Tab-separated table of C-alpha atoms in Angstrom:
chain	number	residue	atom	x	y	z
C	7	MET	CA	-173.345	-27.663	-0.804
C	8	GLU	CA	-172.281	-27.755	-4.460
C	9	THR	CA	-168.625	-26.789	-4.892
C	10	VAL	CA	-168.123	-23.466	-6.705
C	11	THR	CA	-165.492	-23.685	-9.424
C	12	PHE	CA	-164.103	-21.065	-11.771
C	13	SER	CA	-162.877	-21.495	-15.330
C	14	PRO	CA	-160.318	-20.193	-15.965
C	15	PRO	CA	-159.034	-20.248	-12.366
C	16	LEU	CA	-159.714	-17.107	-10.356
C	17	TYR	CA	-156.073	-15.976	-10.242
C	18	LYS	CA	-155.877	-16.160	-14.042
C	19	GLN	CA	-159.001	-14.054	-14.364
C	20	ARG	CA	-157.502	-11.429	-12.060
C	21	HIS	CA	-154.221	-11.384	-13.976
C	22	GLN	CA	-155.910	-11.226	-17.364
C	23	MET	CA	-157.939	-8.242	-16.214
C	24	VAL	CA	-154.742	-6.432	-15.159
C	25	VAL	CA	-152.933	-7.250	-18.415
C	26	LYS	CA	-155.833	-5.882	-20.474
C	27	LEU	CA	-155.885	-2.658	-18.449
C	28	VAL	CA	-152.109	-2.195	-18.772
C	29	GLU	CA	-152.326	-2.664	-22.542
C	30	LYS	CA	-155.270	-0.270	-22.776
C	31	CYS	CA	-153.393	2.368	-20.762
C	32	LYS	CA	-150.161	1.761	-22.717
C	33	ALA	CA	-148.377	2.029	-19.387
C	34	GLN	CA	-144.591	2.322	-19.522
C	35	LYS	CA	-143.671	1.922	-15.842
C	36	VAL	CA	-145.715	-0.731	-14.043
C	37	ALA	CA	-145.396	-1.972	-10.464
C	38	ASP	CA	-146.976	-5.010	-8.804
C	39	LEU	CA	-147.095	-4.603	-5.035
C	40	GLY	CA	-147.143	-7.896	-3.166
C	41	CYS	CA	-145.822	-9.698	-6.247
C	42	ALA	CA	-145.195	-12.967	-4.333
C	43	ARG	CA	-144.291	-15.691	-6.877
C	44	CYS	CA	-144.010	-13.152	-9.711
C	45	THR	CA	-146.769	-14.880	-11.669
C	46	LEU	CA	-148.404	-11.644	-12.795
C	47	LEU	CA	-145.040	-10.045	-13.577
C	48	SER	CA	-144.140	-13.016	-15.777
C	49	ARG	CA	-147.195	-12.178	-17.907
C	50	LEU	CA	-146.732	-8.427	-17.870
C	51	LYS	CA	-143.189	-8.686	-19.260
C	52	PHE	CA	-144.706	-9.533	-22.639
C	53	CYS	CA	-146.599	-6.217	-22.816
C	54	ARG	CA	-144.754	-4.267	-25.488
C	55	PHE	CA	-145.406	-0.803	-24.059
C	56	ILE	CA	-143.831	-1.506	-20.666
C	57	GLU	CA	-140.275	-0.213	-20.292
C	58	VAL	CA	-139.876	-0.607	-16.511
C	59	LEU	CA	-141.493	-3.478	-14.609
C	60	VAL	CA	-141.199	-3.526	-10.813
C	61	GLY	CA	-142.202	-6.119	-8.243
C	62	VAL	CA	-142.255	-5.554	-4.474
C	63	ASP	CA	-142.732	-8.099	-1.712
C	64	THR	CA	-141.637	-8.525	1.901
C	65	ASP	CA	-140.650	-12.201	1.479
C	66	LEU	CA	-137.002	-12.290	0.354
C	67	GLU	CA	-136.800	-16.055	-0.102
C	68	LEU	CA	-139.987	-16.102	-2.152
C	69	LEU	CA	-138.537	-13.464	-4.464
C	70	LYS	CA	-135.250	-15.331	-4.862
C	71	ASP	CA	-137.052	-18.611	-5.569
C	72	ASN	CA	-139.195	-17.089	-8.323
C	73	MET	CA	-137.069	-14.379	-9.939
C	74	TYR	CA	-136.097	-16.860	-12.706
C	75	ARG	CA	-139.616	-16.345	-14.088
C	76	LEU	CA	-138.524	-12.877	-15.194
C	77	SER	CA	-135.341	-13.883	-17.018
C	78	PRO	CA	-135.236	-13.299	-20.798
C	79	LEU	CA	-136.168	-16.312	-22.931
C	80	PRO	CA	-134.353	-17.421	-26.117
C	81	CYS	CA	-137.158	-15.829	-28.155
C	82	ASP	CA	-136.366	-12.475	-26.522
C	83	TYR	CA	-132.953	-12.582	-28.201
C	84	LEU	CA	-134.214	-13.936	-31.533
C	85	GLN	CA	-137.004	-11.350	-31.699
C	86	PRO	CA	-135.837	-8.364	-29.586
C	87	ARG	CA	-138.383	-5.911	-28.238
C	88	PRO	CA	-138.736	-2.591	-30.088
C	89	SER	CA	-138.298	-0.682	-26.806
C	90	PRO	CA	-136.111	-1.406	-23.749
C	91	LEU	CA	-137.416	-3.325	-20.740
C	92	THR	CA	-135.853	-3.279	-17.292
C	93	VAL	CA	-137.239	-5.631	-14.645
C	94	ARG	CA	-136.536	-5.087	-10.948
C	95	LEU	CA	-137.567	-6.955	-7.828
C	96	TYR	CA	-137.426	-5.271	-4.432
C	97	GLN	CA	-137.814	-6.616	-0.949
C	98	GLY	CA	-139.788	-3.991	0.907
C	99	SER	CA	-142.998	-3.013	2.629
C	100	VAL	CA	-145.868	-1.285	0.848
C	101	ALA	CA	-146.231	0.820	4.001
C	102	VAL	CA	-142.798	2.406	3.415
C	103	LYS	CA	-141.936	5.120	0.878
C	104	ASP	CA	-139.097	4.515	-1.578
C	105	PRO	CA	-138.250	7.136	-4.263
C	106	ARG	CA	-137.528	4.397	-6.830
C	107	MET	CA	-141.264	3.693	-6.880
C	108	LEU	CA	-142.134	7.165	-8.147
C	109	ASP	CA	-143.261	7.871	-11.722
C	110	CYS	CA	-145.286	4.661	-12.079
C	111	ASP	CA	-148.039	4.794	-14.669
C	112	PHE	CA	-149.835	1.723	-13.342
C	113	VAL	CA	-149.785	-0.123	-10.002
C	114	SER	CA	-151.501	-3.424	-9.234
C	115	CYS	CA	-152.246	-4.724	-5.736
C	116	ILE	CA	-153.625	-8.212	-6.297
C	117	GLU	CA	-154.965	-9.894	-3.152
C	118	LEU	CA	-152.632	-7.774	-1.047
C	119	ILE	CA	-154.527	-5.524	1.361
C	120	GLU	CA	-156.152	-8.382	3.302
C	121	HIS	CA	-152.646	-9.505	4.347
C	122	LEU	CA	-151.760	-6.119	5.896
C	123	ASP	CA	-151.983	-5.560	9.615
C	124	THR	CA	-153.856	-2.547	10.930
C	125	ALA	CA	-150.812	-0.255	11.154
C	126	ASP	CA	-149.658	-0.987	7.592
C	127	LEU	CA	-153.182	-0.724	6.207
C	128	VAL	CA	-153.416	2.795	7.656
C	129	LYS	CA	-150.100	3.847	6.044
C	130	PHE	CA	-150.702	2.111	2.718
C	131	PRO	CA	-153.017	4.694	1.031
C	132	GLU	CA	-150.623	7.565	1.745
C	133	VAL	CA	-147.661	5.604	0.318
C	134	LEU	CA	-149.497	4.492	-2.810
C	135	PHE	CA	-151.853	7.361	-3.611
C	136	GLY	CA	-150.261	10.265	-1.796
C	137	TYR	CA	-146.581	9.538	-2.492
C	138	MET	CA	-146.350	7.286	-5.571
C	139	ASN	CA	-149.428	8.910	-7.148
C	140	PRO	CA	-149.664	6.611	-10.214
C	141	ALA	CA	-152.089	7.280	-13.052
C	142	VAL	CA	-153.977	3.997	-12.541
C	143	VAL	CA	-154.242	1.658	-9.541
C	144	VAL	CA	-155.987	-1.710	-9.413
C	145	ILE	CA	-156.788	-3.304	-6.054
C	146	THR	CA	-158.371	-6.740	-5.689
C	147	THR	CA	-159.500	-8.427	-2.483
C	148	PRO	CA	-161.868	-11.241	-1.423
C	149	ASN	CA	-165.563	-10.392	-1.264
C	150	ALA	CA	-166.750	-11.572	2.161
C	151	ASP	CA	-170.364	-11.546	0.923
C	152	PHE	CA	-169.459	-14.445	-1.376
C	153	ASN	CA	-167.915	-16.613	1.361
C	154	PRO	CA	-171.110	-18.588	2.194
C	155	LEU	CA	-170.801	-20.164	-1.260
C	156	LEU	CA	-167.301	-21.462	-0.490
C	157	PRO	CA	-167.425	-24.637	1.629
C	158	GLY	CA	-165.000	-25.158	4.502
C	159	ILE	CA	-164.465	-21.483	5.353
C	160	VAL	CA	-164.689	-20.869	9.082
C	161	GLN	CA	-163.542	-17.250	9.181
C	162	PHE	CA	-161.281	-16.219	6.265
C	163	ARG	CA	-160.189	-17.818	2.991
C	164	HIS	CA	-156.515	-17.905	3.987
C	165	CYS	CA	-154.798	-18.269	7.335
C	166	ASP	CA	-152.712	-15.126	6.759
C	167	HIS	CA	-155.689	-12.867	6.041
C	168	LYS	CA	-156.120	-10.174	8.692
C	169	PHE	CA	-159.625	-9.304	7.458
C	170	GLU	CA	-162.033	-9.836	4.580
C	171	TRP	CA	-164.386	-7.025	3.650
C	172	SER	CA	-167.941	-7.043	2.385
C	173	ARG	CA	-168.647	-5.057	-0.755
C	174	SER	CA	-169.999	-2.128	1.240
C	175	GLU	CA	-166.906	-2.042	3.468
C	176	PHE	CA	-164.490	-2.240	0.532
C	177	GLN	CA	-166.333	0.396	-1.468
C	178	ALA	CA	-166.475	2.775	1.459
C	179	TRP	CA	-162.709	2.407	2.000
C	180	CYS	CA	-161.955	2.968	-1.702
C	181	LEU	CA	-164.272	5.954	-2.088
C	182	ASN	CA	-162.711	7.618	0.935
C	183	ILE	CA	-159.269	7.180	-0.661
C	184	GLY	CA	-160.557	8.578	-3.952
C	185	ARG	CA	-161.911	11.706	-2.280
C	186	LYS	CA	-158.775	12.269	-0.239
C	187	TYR	CA	-156.228	11.782	-3.040
C	188	ASP	CA	-158.289	12.970	-6.026
C	189	TYR	CA	-158.958	9.683	-7.812
C	190	SER	CA	-162.095	8.453	-9.527
C	191	VAL	CA	-163.064	4.882	-8.578
C	192	GLU	CA	-164.757	2.137	-10.587
C	193	PHE	CA	-165.888	-1.154	-9.031
C	194	THR	CA	-166.018	-4.520	-10.753
C	195	GLY	CA	-164.940	-8.090	-10.041
C	196	VAL	CA	-164.159	-11.577	-11.346
C	197	GLY	CA	-165.533	-14.975	-10.412
C	198	GLU	CA	-169.260	-15.141	-10.918
C	199	GLY	CA	-171.346	-17.260	-8.580
C	200	PRO	CA	-173.956	-19.858	-9.559
C	201	GLU	CA	-177.284	-18.870	-11.037
C	202	GLY	CA	-179.612	-17.374	-8.462
C	203	LYS	CA	-176.753	-16.020	-6.298
C	204	GLU	CA	-176.039	-12.874	-8.296
C	205	THR	CA	-176.925	-10.686	-5.326
C	206	LEU	CA	-173.738	-11.853	-3.561
C	207	GLY	CA	-171.537	-10.229	-6.212
C	208	PHE	CA	-168.212	-11.513	-7.529
C	209	CYS	CA	-165.912	-13.830	-5.604
C	210	THR	CA	-163.095	-11.284	-6.037
C	211	GLN	CA	-164.045	-7.619	-5.768
C	212	ILE	CA	-161.965	-5.087	-7.676
C	213	SER	CA	-161.519	-1.333	-7.598
C	214	ILE	CA	-159.919	0.631	-10.436
C	215	PHE	CA	-158.584	4.056	-9.446
C	216	ARG	CA	-157.824	6.704	-12.069
C	217	ARG	CA	-155.898	9.813	-11.122
C	218	GLU	CA	-157.723	13.100	-11.753
C	219	HIS	CA	-154.729	15.447	-11.423
C	220	ILE	CA	-150.942	15.041	-11.246
C	221	ARG	CA	-149.330	16.090	-7.990
C	222	THR	CA	-145.572	16.544	-7.567
C	223	PRO	CA	-144.088	15.049	-4.367
C	224	GLU	CA	-142.145	17.386	-2.126
C	225	THR	CA	-138.437	17.730	-2.927
C	226	GLU	CA	-137.247	16.356	0.411
C	227	VAL	CA	-139.425	13.270	-0.088
C	228	LYS	CA	-138.041	12.720	-3.595
C	229	ASN	CA	-134.496	12.906	-2.262
C	230	SER	CA	-135.121	10.600	0.680
C	231	GLU	CA	-133.292	7.347	1.287
C	232	SER	CA	-134.148	4.157	-0.588
C	233	PRO	CA	-135.133	1.589	2.043
C	234	TYR	CA	-136.063	-1.210	-0.378
C	235	ASN	CA	-133.544	-3.986	-1.010
C	236	LEU	CA	-132.877	-4.641	-4.706
C	237	VAL	CA	-133.054	-8.416	-5.123
C	238	TYR	CA	-132.968	-8.826	-8.894
C	239	GLU	CA	-132.508	-6.673	-11.985
C	240	VAL	CA	-132.362	-7.604	-15.658
C	241	VAL	CA	-132.377	-5.578	-18.883
C	242	TYR	CA	-134.004	-7.249	-21.874
C	243	PRO	CA	-132.454	-7.060	-25.350
C	244	SER	CA	-134.165	-4.427	-27.478
C	245	LEU	CA	-133.854	-2.789	-30.854
C	246	SER	CA	-133.009	0.476	-29.103
C	247	ASP	CA	-129.518	-1.026	-28.709
C	248	ARG	CA	-127.685	-0.329	-31.988
C	249	LYS	CA	-125.694	-3.570	-31.836
C	250	ILE	CA	-128.835	-5.661	-31.269
C	251	LEU	CA	-130.669	-3.796	-34.048
C	252	HIS	CA	-127.883	-4.486	-36.529
C	253	ASN	CA	-127.752	-8.118	-35.487
C	254	ALA	CA	-131.501	-8.408	-36.057
C	255	VAL	CA	-131.117	-6.969	-39.572
C	256	LEU	CA	-128.323	-9.449	-40.329
C	257	ASN	CA	-130.427	-12.361	-39.092
C	258	GLU	CA	-133.309	-11.349	-41.362
C	259	VAL	CA	-131.030	-10.894	-44.383
C	260	ILE	CA	-129.336	-14.267	-43.852
C	261	PHE	CA	-132.682	-15.983	-43.370
C	262	ALA	CA	-134.049	-14.417	-46.576
C	263	ALA	CA	-130.869	-15.299	-48.498
C	264	GLU	CA	-131.129	-18.907	-47.375
C	265	CYS	CA	-134.749	-19.019	-48.564
C	266	VAL	CA	-133.623	-17.652	-51.943
C	267	ARG	CA	-130.868	-20.280	-52.117
C	268	ARG	CA	-133.208	-23.164	-51.395
C	269	GLN	CA	-135.868	-22.040	-53.860
C	270	PHE	CA	-133.360	-20.997	-56.509
C	271	ILE	CA	-131.561	-24.331	-56.506
C	272	ASP	CA	-134.872	-26.200	-56.672
C	273	SER	CA	-136.038	-24.217	-59.692
C	274	ASP	CA	-134.765	-23.795	-63.260
C	275	ALA	CA	-132.073	-21.132	-63.630
C	276	GLY	CA	-133.472	-17.709	-64.434
C	277	ARG	CA	-137.111	-18.665	-63.619
C	278	GLN	CA	-138.891	-16.718	-60.933
C	279	SER	CA	-139.418	-18.693	-57.770
C	280	GLU	CA	-141.251	-18.074	-54.573
C	281	TRP	CA	-139.428	-17.498	-51.325
C	282	ARG	CA	-140.709	-16.824	-47.894
C	283	THR	CA	-140.045	-13.770	-45.765
C	284	TRP	CA	-141.077	-12.712	-42.321
C	285	GLY	CA	-143.966	-10.279	-42.192
C	286	ALA	CA	-143.445	-6.927	-40.503
C	287	ASP	CA	-145.786	-7.603	-37.582
C	288	SER	CA	-146.071	-11.377	-37.626
C	289	ARG	CA	-143.912	-14.395	-36.969
C	290	GLU	CA	-145.695	-16.314	-39.653
C	291	CYS	CA	-144.158	-16.605	-43.102
C	292	ALA	CA	-145.615	-14.622	-45.967
C	293	GLN	CA	-144.800	-15.360	-49.596
C	294	ASP	CA	-143.027	-12.943	-51.892
C	295	ARG	CA	-141.015	-13.245	-55.115
C	296	PHE	CA	-137.318	-12.652	-55.505
C	297	SER	CA	-135.986	-10.726	-58.443
C	298	PRO	CA	-135.176	-12.544	-61.686
C	299	GLU	CA	-131.857	-10.688	-61.452
C	300	VAL	CA	-130.695	-13.288	-58.932
C	301	SER	CA	-127.953	-15.308	-60.599
C	302	ARG	CA	-125.489	-18.026	-59.779
C	303	ILE	CA	-121.836	-17.464	-60.561
C	304	GLY	CA	-119.566	-20.286	-59.535
C	305	GLY	CA	-120.358	-21.243	-55.993
C	306	GLN	CA	-122.197	-18.024	-55.117
C	307	LEU	CA	-125.637	-16.545	-55.579
C	308	HIS	CA	-125.627	-12.874	-56.539
C	309	ILE	CA	-128.712	-11.380	-54.917
C	310	PRO	CA	-129.527	-7.686	-55.528
C	311	LEU	CA	-129.543	-5.717	-52.303
C	312	HIS	CA	-132.826	-4.034	-53.175
C	313	THR	CA	-134.436	-7.510	-53.178
C	314	PHE	CA	-133.918	-7.722	-49.405
C	315	PHE	CA	-135.358	-4.254	-48.893
C	316	THR	CA	-138.683	-5.503	-50.270
C	317	ASN	CA	-138.868	-7.691	-47.144
C	318	PRO	CA	-141.141	-5.670	-44.785
C	319	ARG	CA	-139.212	-6.743	-41.709
C	320	VAL	CA	-135.831	-5.764	-43.182
C	321	ARG	CA	-137.254	-2.456	-44.388
C	322	GLN	CA	-138.751	-1.745	-40.955
C	323	LEU	CA	-135.514	-2.520	-39.114
C	324	SER	CA	-133.005	-0.840	-41.435
C	325	GLY	CA	-135.032	2.240	-42.336
C	326	SER	CA	-133.448	2.860	-45.726
C	327	LEU	CA	-131.580	1.004	-48.457
C	328	GLN	CA	-128.453	3.027	-47.698
C	329	GLN	CA	-128.561	2.113	-44.003
C	330	LEU	CA	-129.096	-1.534	-44.921
C	331	GLN	CA	-126.015	-1.382	-47.106
C	332	GLU	CA	-123.967	0.242	-44.315
C	333	ILE	CA	-125.050	-2.397	-41.782
C	334	LEU	CA	-124.036	-5.239	-44.119
C	335	GLN	CA	-120.728	-3.601	-45.048
C	336	ALA	CA	-119.799	-3.302	-41.353
C	337	SER	CA	-120.357	-7.016	-40.714
C	338	ASP	CA	-118.371	-10.102	-41.643
C	339	ARG	CA	-121.503	-12.283	-41.508
C	340	VAL	CA	-122.663	-11.186	-44.964
C	341	LYS	CA	-120.482	-10.619	-48.037
C	342	LEU	CA	-121.243	-7.771	-50.436
C	343	SER	CA	-119.966	-7.144	-53.936
C	344	HIS	CA	-117.370	-4.376	-54.424
C	345	SER	CA	-120.127	-1.991	-55.505
C	346	GLY	CA	-122.217	-2.925	-52.484
C	347	SER	CA	-125.267	-3.584	-54.669
C	348	LEU	CA	-125.227	-7.388	-54.412
C	349	VAL	CA	-125.213	-9.888	-51.569
C	350	LEU	CA	-122.901	-12.784	-52.376
C	351	TYR	CA	-124.313	-15.865	-50.729
C	352	PRO	CA	-123.010	-19.467	-50.865
C	353	ALA	CA	-125.022	-21.475	-53.391
C	354	GLY	CA	-123.977	-24.869	-52.085
C	355	ALA	CA	-124.416	-26.279	-48.555
C	356	GLU	CA	-126.539	-24.388	-46.069
C	357	ASN	CA	-124.753	-21.383	-44.581
C	358	SER	CA	-123.748	-22.289	-41.042
C	359	ASP	CA	-123.027	-18.664	-40.108
C	360	ASN	CA	-119.913	-19.715	-38.217
């Protein structure tokens, strides 16, 4: 039998589908149940709308071994998020209710349900749909109808699988949940088979649940104990933090001033030169012109403050010319003239910002 391969790999197709749905929903609190190696979470952390990202798994050692994937990167400090992001990992069972899992906008269960034993599978819908009651839920699981195309499978695709459902079995289970908890259900999948085998469906079958009405959990349930064990928590730098916002403004001003210095020194005095500034929504450089009012006096360049405010990124971050002036006056990283209308920047060697 010809080996069936998928490009990109099946797990990447599943994750990409989830990321697209999260971005479309503009979800702010997202949970991945059965997060395992945190691979999906490590992609979701780049979604700009998410403010709380939660992973849950029963395997404590697996969580500890992979939580580094969720740590902030250097770029997260150089280009802080516009909104805050808190990432948490819990050790816990999806068959157990924990009040910290309430208020989720989006929950993903990627290749999870087939690992649940009968008792947990019975409890799972009530925990997820009845208690957590998120706006959107995505569940993926192997399609048993597709298994004849996968060589070497005797019973299930993985030794830990407790079952693998056909499309009719999975759809019946999902539709019953939708009726009971007031969710609409859409079915799709990823991993197409070879030509002529379309009747077998996708290798991975997927259900997308969308909540029809919001239901408020009972007060005693909301105030119940929190059985999950918090394994990891990190808060990403964001522009919602005043100190980080001001630091971002200073970085942009210093970068722009250094561009002015380099171009000014390379050009004839008093002649307009081009300098490069960061675009408001891009990390690529966009060209602009600095004012002919820029002058060199002794060892300093005198750069009008309003010149920096023409930089879209500086204007976006500071909000107004007055606020830009106040941010610079409060810092020792940038020197202003006595009137506060000029930035005085070294004209000689590159500013080390020490």
